[in-house]
Tab-separated table of C-alpha atoms and ligand atoms in Angstrom:
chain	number	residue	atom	x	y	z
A	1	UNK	CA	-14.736	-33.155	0.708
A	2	UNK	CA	-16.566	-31.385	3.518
A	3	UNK	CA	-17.563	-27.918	2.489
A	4	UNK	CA	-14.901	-24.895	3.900
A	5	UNK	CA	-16.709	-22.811	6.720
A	6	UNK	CA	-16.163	-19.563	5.318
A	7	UNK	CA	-18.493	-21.101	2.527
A	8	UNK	CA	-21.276	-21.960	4.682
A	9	UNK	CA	-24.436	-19.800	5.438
A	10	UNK	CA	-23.377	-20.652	9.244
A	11	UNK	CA	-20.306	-18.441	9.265
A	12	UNK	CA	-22.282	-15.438	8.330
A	13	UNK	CA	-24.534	-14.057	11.135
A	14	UNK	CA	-23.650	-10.295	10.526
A	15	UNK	CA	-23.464	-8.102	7.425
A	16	UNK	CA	-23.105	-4.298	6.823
A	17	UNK	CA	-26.256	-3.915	5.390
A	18	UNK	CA	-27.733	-5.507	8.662
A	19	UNK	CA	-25.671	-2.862	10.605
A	20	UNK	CA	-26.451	-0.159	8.813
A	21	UNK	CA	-30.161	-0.627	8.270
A	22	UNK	CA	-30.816	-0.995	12.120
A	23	UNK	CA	-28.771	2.697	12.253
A	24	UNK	CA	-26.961	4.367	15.041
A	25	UNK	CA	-29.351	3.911	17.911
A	26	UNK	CA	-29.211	-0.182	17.797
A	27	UNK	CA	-25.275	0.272	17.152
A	28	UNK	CA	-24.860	2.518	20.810
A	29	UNK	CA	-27.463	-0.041	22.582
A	30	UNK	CA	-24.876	-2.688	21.719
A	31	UNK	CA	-22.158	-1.301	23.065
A	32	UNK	CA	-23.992	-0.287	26.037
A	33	UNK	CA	-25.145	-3.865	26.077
A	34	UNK	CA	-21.863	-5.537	25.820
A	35	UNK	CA	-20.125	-2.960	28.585
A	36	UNK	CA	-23.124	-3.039	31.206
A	37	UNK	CA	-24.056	-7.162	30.324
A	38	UNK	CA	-25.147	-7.614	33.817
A	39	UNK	CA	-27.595	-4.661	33.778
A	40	UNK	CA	-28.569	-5.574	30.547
A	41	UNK	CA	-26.976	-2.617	29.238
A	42	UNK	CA	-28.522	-0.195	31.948
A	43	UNK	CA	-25.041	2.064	32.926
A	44	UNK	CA	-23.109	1.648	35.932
A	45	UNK	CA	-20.943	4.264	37.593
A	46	UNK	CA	-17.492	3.394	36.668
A	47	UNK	CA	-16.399	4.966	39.565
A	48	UNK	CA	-18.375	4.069	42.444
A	49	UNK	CA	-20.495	1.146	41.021
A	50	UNK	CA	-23.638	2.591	41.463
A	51	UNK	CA	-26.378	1.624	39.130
A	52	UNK	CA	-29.069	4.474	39.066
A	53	UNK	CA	-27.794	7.410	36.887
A	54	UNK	CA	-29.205	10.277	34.941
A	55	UNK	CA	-29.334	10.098	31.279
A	56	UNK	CA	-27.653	13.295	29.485
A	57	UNK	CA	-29.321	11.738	26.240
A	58	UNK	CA	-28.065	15.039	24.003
A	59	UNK	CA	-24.786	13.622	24.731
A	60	UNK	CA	-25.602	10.517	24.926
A	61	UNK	CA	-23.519	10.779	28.605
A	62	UNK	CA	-24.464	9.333	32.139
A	63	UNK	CA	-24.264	11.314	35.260
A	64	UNK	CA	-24.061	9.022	38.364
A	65	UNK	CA	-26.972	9.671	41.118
A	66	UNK	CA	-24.684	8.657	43.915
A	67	UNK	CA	-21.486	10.689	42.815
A	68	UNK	CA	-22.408	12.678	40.128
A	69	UNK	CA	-19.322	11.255	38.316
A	70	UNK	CA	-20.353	12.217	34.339
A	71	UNK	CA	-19.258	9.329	31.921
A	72	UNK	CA	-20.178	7.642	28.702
A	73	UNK	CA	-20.546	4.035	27.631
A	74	UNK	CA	-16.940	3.927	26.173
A	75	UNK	CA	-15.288	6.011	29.247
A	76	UNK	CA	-12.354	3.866	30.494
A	77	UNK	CA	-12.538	1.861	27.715
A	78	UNK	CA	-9.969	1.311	24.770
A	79	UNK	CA	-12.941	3.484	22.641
A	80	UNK	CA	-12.630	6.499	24.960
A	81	UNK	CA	-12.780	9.659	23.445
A	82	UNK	CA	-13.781	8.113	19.684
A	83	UNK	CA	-15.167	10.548	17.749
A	84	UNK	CA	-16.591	8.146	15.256
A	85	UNK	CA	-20.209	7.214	15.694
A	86	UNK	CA	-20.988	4.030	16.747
A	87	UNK	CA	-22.815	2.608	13.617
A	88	UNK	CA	-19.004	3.320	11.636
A	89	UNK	CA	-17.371	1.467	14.924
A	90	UNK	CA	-19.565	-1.671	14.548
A	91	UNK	CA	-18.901	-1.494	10.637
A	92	UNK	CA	-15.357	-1.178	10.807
A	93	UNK	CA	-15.489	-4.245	13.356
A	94	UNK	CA	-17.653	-6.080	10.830
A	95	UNK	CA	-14.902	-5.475	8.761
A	96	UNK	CA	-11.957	-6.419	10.117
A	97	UNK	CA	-13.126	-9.716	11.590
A	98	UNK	CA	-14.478	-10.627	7.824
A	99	UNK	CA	-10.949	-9.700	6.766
A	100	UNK	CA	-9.828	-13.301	7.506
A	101	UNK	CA	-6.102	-12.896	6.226
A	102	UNK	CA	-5.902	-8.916	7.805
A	103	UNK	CA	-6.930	-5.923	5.841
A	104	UNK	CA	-4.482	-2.859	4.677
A	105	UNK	CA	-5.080	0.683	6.556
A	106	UNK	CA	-5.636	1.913	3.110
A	107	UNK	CA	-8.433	-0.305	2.644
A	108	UNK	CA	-10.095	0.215	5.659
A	109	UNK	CA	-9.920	3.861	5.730
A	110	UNK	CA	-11.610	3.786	1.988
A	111	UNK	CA	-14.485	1.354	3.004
A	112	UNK	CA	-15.182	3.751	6.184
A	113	UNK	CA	-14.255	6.989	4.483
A	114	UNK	CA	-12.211	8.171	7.130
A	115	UNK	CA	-9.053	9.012	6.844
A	116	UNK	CA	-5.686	6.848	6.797
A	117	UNK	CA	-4.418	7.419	10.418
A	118	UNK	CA	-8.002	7.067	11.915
A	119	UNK	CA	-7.994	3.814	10.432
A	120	UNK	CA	-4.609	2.740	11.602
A	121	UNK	CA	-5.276	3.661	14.802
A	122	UNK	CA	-8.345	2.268	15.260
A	123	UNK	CA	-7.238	-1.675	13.973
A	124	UNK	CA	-4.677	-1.301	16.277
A	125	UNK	CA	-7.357	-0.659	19.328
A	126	UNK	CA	-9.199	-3.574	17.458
A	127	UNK	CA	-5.835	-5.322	17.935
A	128	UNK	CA	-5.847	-4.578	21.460
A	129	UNK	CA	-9.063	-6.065	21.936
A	130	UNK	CA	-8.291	-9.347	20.456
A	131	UNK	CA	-4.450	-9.562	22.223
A	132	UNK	CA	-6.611	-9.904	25.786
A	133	UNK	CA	-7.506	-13.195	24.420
A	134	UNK	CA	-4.660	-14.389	22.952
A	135	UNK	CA	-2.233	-13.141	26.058
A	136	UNK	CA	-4.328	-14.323	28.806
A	137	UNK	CA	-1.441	-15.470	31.398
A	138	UNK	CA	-2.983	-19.243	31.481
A	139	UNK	CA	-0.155	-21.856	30.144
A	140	UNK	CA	-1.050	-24.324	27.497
A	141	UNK	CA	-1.172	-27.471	28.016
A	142	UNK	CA	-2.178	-30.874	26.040
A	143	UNK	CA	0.132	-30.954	22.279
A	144	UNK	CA	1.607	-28.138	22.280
A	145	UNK	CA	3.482	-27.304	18.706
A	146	UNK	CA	6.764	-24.996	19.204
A	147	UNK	CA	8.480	-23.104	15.794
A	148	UNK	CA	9.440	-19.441	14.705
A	149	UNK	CA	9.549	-17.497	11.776
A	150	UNK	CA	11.464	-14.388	10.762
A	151	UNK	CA	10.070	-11.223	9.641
A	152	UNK	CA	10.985	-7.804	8.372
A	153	UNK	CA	14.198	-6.168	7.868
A	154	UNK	CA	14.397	-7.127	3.895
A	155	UNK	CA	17.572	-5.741	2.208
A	156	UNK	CA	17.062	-5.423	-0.904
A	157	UNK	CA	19.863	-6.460	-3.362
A	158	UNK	CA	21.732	-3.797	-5.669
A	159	UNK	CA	20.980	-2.922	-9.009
A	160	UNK	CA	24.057	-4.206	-10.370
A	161	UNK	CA	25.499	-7.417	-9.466
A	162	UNK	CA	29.027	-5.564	-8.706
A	163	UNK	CA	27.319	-3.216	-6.002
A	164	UNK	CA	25.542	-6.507	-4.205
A	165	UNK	CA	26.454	-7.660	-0.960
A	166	UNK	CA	26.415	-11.060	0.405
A	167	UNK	CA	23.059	-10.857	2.849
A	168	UNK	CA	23.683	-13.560	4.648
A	169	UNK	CA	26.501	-11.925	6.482
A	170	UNK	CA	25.702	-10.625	10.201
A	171	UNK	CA	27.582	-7.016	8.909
A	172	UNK	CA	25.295	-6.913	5.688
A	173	UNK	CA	21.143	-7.906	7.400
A	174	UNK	CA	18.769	-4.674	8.896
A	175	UNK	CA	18.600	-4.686	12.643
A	176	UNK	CA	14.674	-4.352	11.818
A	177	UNK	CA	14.648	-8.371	11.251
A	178	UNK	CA	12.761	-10.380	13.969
A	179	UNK	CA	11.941	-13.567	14.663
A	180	UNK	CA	8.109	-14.419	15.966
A	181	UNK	CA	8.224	-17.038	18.001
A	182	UNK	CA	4.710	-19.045	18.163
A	183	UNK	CA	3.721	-21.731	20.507
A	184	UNK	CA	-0.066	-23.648	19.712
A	185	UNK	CA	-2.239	-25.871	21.514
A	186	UNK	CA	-3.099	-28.689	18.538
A	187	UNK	CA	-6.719	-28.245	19.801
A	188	UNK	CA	-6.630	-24.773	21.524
A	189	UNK	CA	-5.045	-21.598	21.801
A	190	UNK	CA	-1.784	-19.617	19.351
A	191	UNK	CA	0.625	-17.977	22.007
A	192	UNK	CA	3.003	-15.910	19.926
A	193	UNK	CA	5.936	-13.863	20.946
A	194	UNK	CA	8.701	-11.561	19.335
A	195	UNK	CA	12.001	-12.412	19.793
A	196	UNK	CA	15.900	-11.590	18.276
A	197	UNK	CA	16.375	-15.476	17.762
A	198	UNK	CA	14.125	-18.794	17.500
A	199	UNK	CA	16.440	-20.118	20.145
A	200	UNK	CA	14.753	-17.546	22.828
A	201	UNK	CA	11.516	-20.113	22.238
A	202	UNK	CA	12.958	-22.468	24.772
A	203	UNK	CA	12.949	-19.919	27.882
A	204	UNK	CA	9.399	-18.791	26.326
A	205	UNK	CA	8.062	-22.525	26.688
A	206	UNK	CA	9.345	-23.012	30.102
A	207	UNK	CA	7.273	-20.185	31.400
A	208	UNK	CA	4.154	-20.884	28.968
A	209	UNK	CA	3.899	-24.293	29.080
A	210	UNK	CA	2.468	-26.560	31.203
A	211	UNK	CA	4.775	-29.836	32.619
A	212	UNK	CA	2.435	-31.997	31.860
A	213	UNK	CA	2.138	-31.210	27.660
A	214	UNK	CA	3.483	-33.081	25.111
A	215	UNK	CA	5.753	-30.741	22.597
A	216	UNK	CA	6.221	-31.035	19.122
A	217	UNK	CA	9.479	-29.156	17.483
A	218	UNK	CA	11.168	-29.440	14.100
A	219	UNK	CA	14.788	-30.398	13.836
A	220	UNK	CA	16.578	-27.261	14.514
A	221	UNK	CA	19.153	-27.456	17.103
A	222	UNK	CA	17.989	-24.769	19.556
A	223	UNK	CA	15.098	-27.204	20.627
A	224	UNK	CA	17.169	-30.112	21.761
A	225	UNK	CA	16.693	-29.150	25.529
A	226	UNK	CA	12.698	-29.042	25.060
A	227	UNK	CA	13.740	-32.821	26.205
A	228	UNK	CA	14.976	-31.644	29.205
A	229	UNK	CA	11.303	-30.372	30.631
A	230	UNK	CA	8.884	-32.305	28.395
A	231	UNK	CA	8.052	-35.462	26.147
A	232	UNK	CA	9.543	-33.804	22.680
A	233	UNK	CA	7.892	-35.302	19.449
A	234	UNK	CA	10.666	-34.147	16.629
A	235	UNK	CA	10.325	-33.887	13.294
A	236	UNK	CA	12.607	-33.113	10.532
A	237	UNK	CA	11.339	-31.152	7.784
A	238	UNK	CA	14.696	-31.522	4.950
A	239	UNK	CA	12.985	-34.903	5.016
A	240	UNK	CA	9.185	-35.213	5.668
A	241	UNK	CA	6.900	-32.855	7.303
A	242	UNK	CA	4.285	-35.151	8.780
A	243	UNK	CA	5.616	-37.951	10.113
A	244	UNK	CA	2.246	-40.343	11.664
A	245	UNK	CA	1.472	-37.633	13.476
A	246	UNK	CA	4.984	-36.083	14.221
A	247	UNK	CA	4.354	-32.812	13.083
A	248	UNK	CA	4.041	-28.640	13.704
A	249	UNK	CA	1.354	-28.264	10.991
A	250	UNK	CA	-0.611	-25.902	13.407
A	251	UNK	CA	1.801	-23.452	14.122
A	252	UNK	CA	2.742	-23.604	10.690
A	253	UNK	CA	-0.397	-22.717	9.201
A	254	UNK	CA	-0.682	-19.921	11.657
A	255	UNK	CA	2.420	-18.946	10.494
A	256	UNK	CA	1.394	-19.135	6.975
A	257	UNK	CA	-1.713	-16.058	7.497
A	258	UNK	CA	0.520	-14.266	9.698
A	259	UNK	CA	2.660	-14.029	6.396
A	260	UNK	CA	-0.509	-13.673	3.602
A	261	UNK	CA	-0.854	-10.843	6.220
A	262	UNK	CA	1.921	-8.903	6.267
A	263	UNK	CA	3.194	-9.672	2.677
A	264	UNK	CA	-0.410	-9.545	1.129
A	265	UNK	CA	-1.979	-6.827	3.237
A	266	UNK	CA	0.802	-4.351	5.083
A	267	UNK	CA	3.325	-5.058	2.590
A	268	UNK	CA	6.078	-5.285	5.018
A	269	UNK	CA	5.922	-4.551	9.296
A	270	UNK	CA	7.910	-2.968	11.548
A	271	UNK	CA	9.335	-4.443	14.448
A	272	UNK	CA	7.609	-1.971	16.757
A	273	UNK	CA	3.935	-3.278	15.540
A	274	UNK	CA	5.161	-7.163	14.474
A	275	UNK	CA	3.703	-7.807	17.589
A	276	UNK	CA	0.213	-6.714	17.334
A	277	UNK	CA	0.043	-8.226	13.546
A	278	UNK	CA	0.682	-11.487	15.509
A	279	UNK	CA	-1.922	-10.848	18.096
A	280	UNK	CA	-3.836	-10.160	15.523
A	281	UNK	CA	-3.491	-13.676	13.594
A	282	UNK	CA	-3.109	-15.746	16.315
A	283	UNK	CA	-6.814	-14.522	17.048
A	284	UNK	CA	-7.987	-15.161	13.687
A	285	UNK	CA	-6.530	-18.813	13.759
A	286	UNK	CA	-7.992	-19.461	17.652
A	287	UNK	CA	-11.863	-18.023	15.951
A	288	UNK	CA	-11.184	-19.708	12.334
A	289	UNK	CA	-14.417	-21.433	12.748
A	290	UNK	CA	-16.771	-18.951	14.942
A	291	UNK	CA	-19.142	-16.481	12.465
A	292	UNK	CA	-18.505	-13.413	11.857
A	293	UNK	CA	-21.525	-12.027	14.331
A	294	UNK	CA	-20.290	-13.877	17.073
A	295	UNK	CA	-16.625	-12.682	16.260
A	296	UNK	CA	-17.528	-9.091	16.404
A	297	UNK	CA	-19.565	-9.484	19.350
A	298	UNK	CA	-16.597	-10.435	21.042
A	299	UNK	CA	-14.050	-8.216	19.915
A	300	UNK	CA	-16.808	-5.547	21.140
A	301	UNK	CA	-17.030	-6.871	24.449
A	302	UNK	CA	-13.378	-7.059	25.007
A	303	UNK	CA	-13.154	-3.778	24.135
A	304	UNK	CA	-15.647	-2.648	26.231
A	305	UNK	CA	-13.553	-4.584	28.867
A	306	UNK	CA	-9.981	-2.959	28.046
A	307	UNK	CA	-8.650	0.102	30.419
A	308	UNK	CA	-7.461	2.632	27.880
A	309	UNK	CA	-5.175	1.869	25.604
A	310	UNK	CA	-1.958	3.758	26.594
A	311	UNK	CA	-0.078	3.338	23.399
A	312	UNK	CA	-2.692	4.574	21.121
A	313	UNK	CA	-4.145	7.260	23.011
A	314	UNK	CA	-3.965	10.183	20.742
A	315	UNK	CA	-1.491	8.353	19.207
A	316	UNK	CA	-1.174	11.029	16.515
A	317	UNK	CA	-1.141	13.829	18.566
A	318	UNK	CA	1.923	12.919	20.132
A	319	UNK	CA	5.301	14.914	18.521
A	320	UNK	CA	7.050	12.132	16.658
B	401	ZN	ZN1	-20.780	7.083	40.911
């Protein structure tokens, strides 16, 4: 059997002790690389777009020669206003994209030594970063593999069997239980979405979707009119689950790390972040096979490319 590419020396082109041992100066020319790549990292005014600034280098700020607009290398960018330096940034990338099935806030904020809310707040940024590639408003096209999957809202049952309630009664489930919806390109992109029911999948396909794809679906009702837009393979999975070819193996497996996520890592999810966490996996399965270097250089330069992030700016600032 061919060797797993985690194993191989391929998938590693980046390490902490790599990051670390070229220090803080290499870690700001990167990100001044990846923001300004046509200048080769020399700064352009994000406000005019002129190219020839001063260098404030105690500050390690910019002041435009045209405008005299003063900014930094992460101004405008989902890293304004970081306080971390930028060797800790690269690091905490490093880790997070070597974190294949997610990694808990707890964790993070213990390998960084920062402290728990930093942390959170940060891997949500990274989350930001990776969502622009996910959510990129093209429609899939080719096989395209349709399912859902409920998450959250666990009741928990009683201590005494006299006290429990039936949970599969409407009356007795948490209104924190959703349903992510995930459509996947057998040879391309995850697309997934939250929804209240796996049923909403078939208004998410007709606007995701390209005419031309074939669909694959498993045998649940809801999907029937798929047939109406598109060549539907079906399979049904109370009696095989690959059926020569029929099948929805891709979205399942992203499907199964979104779970070894949530239940291994965050230990549960709320419906106001399921969202991200599925960002978040659906990137992981789309860069399964690219190494870790190349997977942080890209999260970096997505960054660099995000406007400021408007739900996590001084996210803890903000009265609750
Ligand atoms: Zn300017």
């Amino acid at each position: 059997m061919a060797q797993h590419f985690l194993l191989s020396a391929a998938s590693r082109t980046l390490s902490l002790r790599k990051i670390y041992k070229a220090g803080e100066g290499e870690a700001y020319q990167t990100f001044c690389e990846m923001r300004w790549p046509e200048t080769n990292g020399e700064a352009v005014c994000p406000k005019c777009g002129h190219d020839e600034t001063y260098k404030i280098t105690t500050r390690r700020k910019f002041k435009c020669k045209a405008c005299s607009h003063q900014f930094s290398v992460t101004s405008g960018t989902i890293f304004a206003s970081r306080k971390m330096d930028f060797v800790d940034l690269l690091a905490a990338i490093c880790i997070v994209v070597n974190a294949s099935k997610g990694i808990s806030m707890v964790q993070l904020s213990r390998d960084l030594d920062c402290q728990y809310k930093t942390a959170f707040v940060l891997a949500h940024k990274l989350r930001e970063a990776m969502a622009q590639e996910v959510h990129t408003g093209e429609v899939l096209d080719g096989h395209v593999e349709i399912d859902g999957a409920y998450f959250g809202g666990h009741v928990r049952p009683a201590n005494a069997k006299v006290d429990r309630v039936d949970r599969r009664l409407k009356r007795n489930q948490s209104n924190r239980r959703r349903v992510v919806v995930a459509l996947r390109e057998r040879t391309g992109r995850t697309l997934p979405f939250i929804a209240m029911s796996e049923g909403e999948g078939v208004a998410l396909a007709i606007e995701n979707v390209s005419r031309t794809a074939t669909m694959s679906a498993d045998e649940a009702s809801h999907w029937d009119t798929l047939h109406d837009g598109w060549m539907v393979d079906r399979v049904n999975h109370s009696e095989i689950y690959s059926d020569h070819g029929k099948h929805t193996n891709m979205v399942e497996s992203f499907f199964s790390r979104l779970r070894n996520m949530i239940e291994g890592q965050h230990h549960g999810v709320s419906p106001k972040y399921l969202h991200q966490y599925s960002n978040h996996a659906a990137w992981l399965e789309d860069n399964r096979r690219t190494d870790n270097g190349t997977q942080a250089e890209i999260i970096v330069s997505n960054a660099m490319d995000a406007p400021v992030s408007r739900q996590w700016k001084g996210y803890w600032q903000r009265a609750a």
